[in-house]
JSON list of C-alpha atoms in Angstrom, two decimals:
[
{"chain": "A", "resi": 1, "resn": "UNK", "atom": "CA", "xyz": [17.07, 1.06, -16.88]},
{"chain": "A", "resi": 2, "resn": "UNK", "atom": "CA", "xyz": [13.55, 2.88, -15.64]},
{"chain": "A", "resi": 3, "resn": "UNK", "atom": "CA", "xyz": [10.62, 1.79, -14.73]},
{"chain": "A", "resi": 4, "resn": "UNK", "atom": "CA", "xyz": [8.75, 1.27, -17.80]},
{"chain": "A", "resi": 5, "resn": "UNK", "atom": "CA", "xyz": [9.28, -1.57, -19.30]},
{"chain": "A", "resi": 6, "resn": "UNK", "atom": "CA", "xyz": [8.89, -1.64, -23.36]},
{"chain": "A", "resi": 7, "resn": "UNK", "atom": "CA", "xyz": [8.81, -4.02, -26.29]},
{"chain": "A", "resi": 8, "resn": "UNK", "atom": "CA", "xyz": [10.06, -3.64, -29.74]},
{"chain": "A", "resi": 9, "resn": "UNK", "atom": "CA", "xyz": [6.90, -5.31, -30.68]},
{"chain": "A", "resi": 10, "resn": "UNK", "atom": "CA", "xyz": [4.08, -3.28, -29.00]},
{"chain": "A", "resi": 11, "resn": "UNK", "atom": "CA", "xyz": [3.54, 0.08, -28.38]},
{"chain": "A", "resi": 12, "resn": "UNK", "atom": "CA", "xyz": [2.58, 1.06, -24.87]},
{"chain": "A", "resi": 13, "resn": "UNK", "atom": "CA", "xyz": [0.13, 4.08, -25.27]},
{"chain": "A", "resi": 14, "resn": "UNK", "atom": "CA", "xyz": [0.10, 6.51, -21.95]},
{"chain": "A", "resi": 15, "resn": "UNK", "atom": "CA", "xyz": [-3.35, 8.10, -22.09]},
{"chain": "A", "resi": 16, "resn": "UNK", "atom": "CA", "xyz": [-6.73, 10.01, -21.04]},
{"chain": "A", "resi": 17, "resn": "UNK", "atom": "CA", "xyz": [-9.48, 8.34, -21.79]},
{"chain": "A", "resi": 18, "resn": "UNK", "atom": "CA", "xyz": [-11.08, 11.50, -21.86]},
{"chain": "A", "resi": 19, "resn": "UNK", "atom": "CA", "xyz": [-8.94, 12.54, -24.58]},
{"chain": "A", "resi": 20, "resn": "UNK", "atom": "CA", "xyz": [-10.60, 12.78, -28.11]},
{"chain": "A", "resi": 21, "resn": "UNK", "atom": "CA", "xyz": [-7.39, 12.81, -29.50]},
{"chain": "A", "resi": 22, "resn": "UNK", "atom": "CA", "xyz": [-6.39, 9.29, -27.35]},
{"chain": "A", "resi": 23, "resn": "UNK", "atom": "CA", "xyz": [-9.32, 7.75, -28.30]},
{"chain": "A", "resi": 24, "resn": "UNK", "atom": "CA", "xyz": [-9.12, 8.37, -31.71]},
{"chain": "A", "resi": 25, "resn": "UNK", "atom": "CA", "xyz": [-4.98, 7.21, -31.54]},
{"chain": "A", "resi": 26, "resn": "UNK", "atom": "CA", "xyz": [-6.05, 4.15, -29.65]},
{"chain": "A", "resi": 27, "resn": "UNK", "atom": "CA", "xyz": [-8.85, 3.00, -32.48]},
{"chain": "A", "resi": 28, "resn": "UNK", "atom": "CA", "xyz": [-6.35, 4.03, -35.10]},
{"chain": "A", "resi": 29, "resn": "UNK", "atom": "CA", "xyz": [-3.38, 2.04, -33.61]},
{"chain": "A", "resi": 30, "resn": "UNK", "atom": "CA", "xyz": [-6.62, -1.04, -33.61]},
{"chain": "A", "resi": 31, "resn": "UNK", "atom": "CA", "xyz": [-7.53, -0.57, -37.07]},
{"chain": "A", "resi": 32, "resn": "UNK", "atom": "CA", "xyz": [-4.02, -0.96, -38.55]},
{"chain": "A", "resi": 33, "resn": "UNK", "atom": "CA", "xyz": [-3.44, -3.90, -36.47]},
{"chain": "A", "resi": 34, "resn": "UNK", "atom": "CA", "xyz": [-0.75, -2.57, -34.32]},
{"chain": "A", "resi": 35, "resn": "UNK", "atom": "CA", "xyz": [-0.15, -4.20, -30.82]},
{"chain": "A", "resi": 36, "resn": "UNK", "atom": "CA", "xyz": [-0.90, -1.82, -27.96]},
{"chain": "A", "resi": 37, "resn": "UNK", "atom": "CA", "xyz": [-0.77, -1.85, -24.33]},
{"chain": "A", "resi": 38, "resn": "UNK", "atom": "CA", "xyz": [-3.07, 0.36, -22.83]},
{"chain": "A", "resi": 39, "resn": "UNK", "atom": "CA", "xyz": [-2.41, 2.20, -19.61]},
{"chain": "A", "resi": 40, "resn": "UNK", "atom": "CA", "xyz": [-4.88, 5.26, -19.11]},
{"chain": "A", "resi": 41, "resn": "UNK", "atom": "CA", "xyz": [-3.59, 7.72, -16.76]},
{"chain": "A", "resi": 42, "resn": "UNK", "atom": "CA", "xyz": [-6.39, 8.68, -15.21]},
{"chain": "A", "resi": 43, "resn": "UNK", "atom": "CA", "xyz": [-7.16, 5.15, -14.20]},
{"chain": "A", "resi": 44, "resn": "UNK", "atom": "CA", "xyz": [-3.45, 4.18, -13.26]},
{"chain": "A", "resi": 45, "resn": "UNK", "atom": "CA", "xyz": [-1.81, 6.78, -11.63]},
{"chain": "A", "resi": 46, "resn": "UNK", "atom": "CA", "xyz": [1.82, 7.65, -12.99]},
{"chain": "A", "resi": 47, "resn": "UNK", "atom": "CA", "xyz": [5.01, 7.67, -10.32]},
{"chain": "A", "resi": 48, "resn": "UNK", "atom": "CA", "xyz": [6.76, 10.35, -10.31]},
{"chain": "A", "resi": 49, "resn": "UNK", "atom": "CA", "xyz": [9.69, 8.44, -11.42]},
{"chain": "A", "resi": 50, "resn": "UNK", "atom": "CA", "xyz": [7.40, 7.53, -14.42]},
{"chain": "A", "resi": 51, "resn": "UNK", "atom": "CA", "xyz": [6.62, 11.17, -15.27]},
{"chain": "A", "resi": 52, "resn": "UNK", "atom": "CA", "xyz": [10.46, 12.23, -15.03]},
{"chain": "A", "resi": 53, "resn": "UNK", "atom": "CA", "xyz": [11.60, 8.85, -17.23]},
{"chain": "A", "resi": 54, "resn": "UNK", "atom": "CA", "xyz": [8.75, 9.77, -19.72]},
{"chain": "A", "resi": 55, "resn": "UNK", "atom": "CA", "xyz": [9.70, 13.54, -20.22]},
{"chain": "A", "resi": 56, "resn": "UNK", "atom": "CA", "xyz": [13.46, 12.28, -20.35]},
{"chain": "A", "resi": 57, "resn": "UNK", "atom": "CA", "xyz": [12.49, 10.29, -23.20]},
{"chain": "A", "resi": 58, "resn": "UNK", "atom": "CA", "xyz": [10.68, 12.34, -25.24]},
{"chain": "A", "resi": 59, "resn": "UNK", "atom": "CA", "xyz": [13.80, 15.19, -24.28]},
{"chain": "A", "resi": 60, "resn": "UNK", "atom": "CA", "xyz": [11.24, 17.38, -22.61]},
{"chain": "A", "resi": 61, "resn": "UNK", "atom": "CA", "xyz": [11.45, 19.10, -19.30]},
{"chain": "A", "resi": 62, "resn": "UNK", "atom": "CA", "xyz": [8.91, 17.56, -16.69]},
{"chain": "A", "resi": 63, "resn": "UNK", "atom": "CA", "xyz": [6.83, 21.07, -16.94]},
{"chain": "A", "resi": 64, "resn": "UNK", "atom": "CA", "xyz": [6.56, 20.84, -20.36]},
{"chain": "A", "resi": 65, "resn": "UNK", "atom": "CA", "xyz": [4.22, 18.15, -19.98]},
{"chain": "A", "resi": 66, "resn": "UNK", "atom": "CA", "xyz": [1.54, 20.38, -18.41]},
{"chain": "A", "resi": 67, "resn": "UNK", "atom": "CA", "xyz": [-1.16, 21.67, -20.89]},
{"chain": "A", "resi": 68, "resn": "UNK", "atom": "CA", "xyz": [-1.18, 25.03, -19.16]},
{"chain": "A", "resi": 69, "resn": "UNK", "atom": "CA", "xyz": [-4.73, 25.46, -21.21]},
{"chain": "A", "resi": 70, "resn": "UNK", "atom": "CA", "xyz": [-6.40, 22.78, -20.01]},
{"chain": "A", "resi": 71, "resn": "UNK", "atom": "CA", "xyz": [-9.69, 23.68, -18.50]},
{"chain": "A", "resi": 72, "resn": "UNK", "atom": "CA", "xyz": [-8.66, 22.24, -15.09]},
{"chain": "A", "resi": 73, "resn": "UNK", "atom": "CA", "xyz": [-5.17, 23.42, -15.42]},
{"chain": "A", "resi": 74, "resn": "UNK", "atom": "CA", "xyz": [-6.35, 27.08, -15.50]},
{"chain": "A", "resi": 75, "resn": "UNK", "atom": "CA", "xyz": [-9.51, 26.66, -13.03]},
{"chain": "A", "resi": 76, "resn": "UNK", "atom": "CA", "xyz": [-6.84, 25.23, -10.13]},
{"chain": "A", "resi": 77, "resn": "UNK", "atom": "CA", "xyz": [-4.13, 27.30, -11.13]},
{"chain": "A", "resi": 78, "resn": "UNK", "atom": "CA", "xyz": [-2.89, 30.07, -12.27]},
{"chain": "A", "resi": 79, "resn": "UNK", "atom": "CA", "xyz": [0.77, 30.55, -14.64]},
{"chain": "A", "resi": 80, "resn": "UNK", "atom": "CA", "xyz": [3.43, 29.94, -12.54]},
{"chain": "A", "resi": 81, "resn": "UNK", "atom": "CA", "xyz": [7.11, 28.86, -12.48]},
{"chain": "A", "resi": 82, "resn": "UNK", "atom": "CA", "xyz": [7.49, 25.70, -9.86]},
{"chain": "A", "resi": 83, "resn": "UNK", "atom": "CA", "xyz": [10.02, 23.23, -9.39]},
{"chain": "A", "resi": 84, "resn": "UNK", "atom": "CA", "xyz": [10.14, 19.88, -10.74]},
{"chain": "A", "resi": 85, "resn": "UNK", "atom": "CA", "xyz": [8.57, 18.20, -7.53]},
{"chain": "A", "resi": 86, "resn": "UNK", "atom": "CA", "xyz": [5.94, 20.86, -7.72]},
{"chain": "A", "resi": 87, "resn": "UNK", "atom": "CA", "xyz": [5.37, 19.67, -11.94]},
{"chain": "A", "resi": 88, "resn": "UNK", "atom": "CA", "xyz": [4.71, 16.15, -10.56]},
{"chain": "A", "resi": 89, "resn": "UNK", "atom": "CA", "xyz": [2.92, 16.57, -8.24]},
{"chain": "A", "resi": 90, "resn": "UNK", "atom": "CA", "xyz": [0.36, 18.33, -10.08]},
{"chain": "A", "resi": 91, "resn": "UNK", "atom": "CA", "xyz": [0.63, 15.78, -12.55]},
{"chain": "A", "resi": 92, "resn": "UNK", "atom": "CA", "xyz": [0.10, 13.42, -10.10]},
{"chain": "A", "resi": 93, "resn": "UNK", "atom": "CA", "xyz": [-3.36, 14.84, -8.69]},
{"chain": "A", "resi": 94, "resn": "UNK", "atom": "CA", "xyz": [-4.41, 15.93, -12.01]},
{"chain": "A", "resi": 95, "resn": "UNK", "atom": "CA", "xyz": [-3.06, 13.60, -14.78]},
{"chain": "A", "resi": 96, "resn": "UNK", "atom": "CA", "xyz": [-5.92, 15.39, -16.95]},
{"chain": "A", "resi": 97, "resn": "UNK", "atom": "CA", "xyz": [-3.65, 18.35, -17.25]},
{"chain": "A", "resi": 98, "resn": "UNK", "atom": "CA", "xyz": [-0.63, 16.03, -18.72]},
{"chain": "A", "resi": 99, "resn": "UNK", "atom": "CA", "xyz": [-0.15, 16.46, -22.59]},
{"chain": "A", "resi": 100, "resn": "UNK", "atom": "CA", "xyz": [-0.92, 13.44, -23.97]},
{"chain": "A", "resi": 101, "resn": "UNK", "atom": "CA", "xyz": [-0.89, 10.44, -26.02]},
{"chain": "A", "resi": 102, "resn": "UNK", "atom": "CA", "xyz": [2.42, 9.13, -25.23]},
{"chain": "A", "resi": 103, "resn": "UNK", "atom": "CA", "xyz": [3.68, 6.33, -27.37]},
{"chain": "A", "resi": 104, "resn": "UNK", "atom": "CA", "xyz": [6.79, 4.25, -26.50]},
{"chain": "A", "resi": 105, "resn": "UNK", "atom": "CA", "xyz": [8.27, 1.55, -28.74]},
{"chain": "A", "resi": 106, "resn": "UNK", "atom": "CA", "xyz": [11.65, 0.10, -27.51]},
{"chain": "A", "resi": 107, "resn": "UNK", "atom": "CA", "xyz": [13.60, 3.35, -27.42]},
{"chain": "A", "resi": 108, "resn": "UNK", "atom": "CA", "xyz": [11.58, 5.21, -29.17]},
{"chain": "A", "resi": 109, "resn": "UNK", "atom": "CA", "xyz": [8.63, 8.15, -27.70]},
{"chain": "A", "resi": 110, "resn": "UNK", "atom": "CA", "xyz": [6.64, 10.12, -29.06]},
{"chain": "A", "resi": 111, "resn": "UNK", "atom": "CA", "xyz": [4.05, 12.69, -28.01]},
{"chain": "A", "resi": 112, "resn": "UNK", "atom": "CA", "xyz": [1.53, 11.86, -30.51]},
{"chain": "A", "resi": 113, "resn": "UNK", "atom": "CA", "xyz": [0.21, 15.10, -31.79]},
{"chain": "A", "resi": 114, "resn": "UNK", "atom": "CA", "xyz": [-2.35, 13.29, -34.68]},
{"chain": "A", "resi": 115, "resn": "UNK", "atom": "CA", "xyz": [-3.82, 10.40, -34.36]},
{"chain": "A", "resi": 116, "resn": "UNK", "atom": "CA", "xyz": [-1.62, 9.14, -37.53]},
{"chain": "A", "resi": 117, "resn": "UNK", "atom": "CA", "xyz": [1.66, 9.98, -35.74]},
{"chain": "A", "resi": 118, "resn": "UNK", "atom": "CA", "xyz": [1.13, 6.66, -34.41]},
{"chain": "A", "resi": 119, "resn": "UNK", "atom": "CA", "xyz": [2.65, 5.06, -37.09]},
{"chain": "A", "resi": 120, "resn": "UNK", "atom": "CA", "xyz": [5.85, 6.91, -36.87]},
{"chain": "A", "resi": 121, "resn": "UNK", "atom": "CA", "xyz": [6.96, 4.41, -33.94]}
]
């Protein structure tokens, strides 16, 4: 068992809230009445357990979470293969560059790539 805990009967939503795209998930999610727990990563900072767990279950490696185009991502670094530790950390001091809404239902995640794909879980 990890670390984050889910429900069968909410969706826990891992977001920016700088994110167009999680903001306009998150209202979505409101307006068709689904049951959301919020937890916006730049306000609650992610373990790095957390990170791993989430990239295991979406079947992702760790660095595929970075959005190597992200503004910040490409001002404090430059393209790069590092290890895993390396992945989270940067993660971890810049949760901006994580791709991102995650949705997890029960077993279920998804990197929401629409707003609509919310529905999916």
């Amino acid at each position: 068992m990890g670390e984050i805990a889910t429900s069968k009967r909410q969706i826990t939503l891992f977001y920016s809230s700088n994110s167009v795209r999680a903001k306009q998930t998150l209202a979505y999610a409101k307006a068709e009445g689904l049951p959301v727990q919020e937890i916006d990563i730049l306000k609650t900072k992610l373990t790095g357990t957390q990170i791993v767990e989430l990239a295991n279950r979406l079947n992702i490696k760790v660095e595929d979470f970075i959005n190597q185009e992200h503004p910040e991502y490409t001002r404090q670094f430059e393209h790069h293969d590092f290890s895993e530790n390396d992945w989270i950390k940067m993660i971890r001091n810049h949760p901006e560059i994580m791709k991102q809404p995650i949705a997890l239902r029960g077993d279920i995640a998804i990197l929401v790539e629409t707003p609509t794909d919310i529905i999916k879980i």
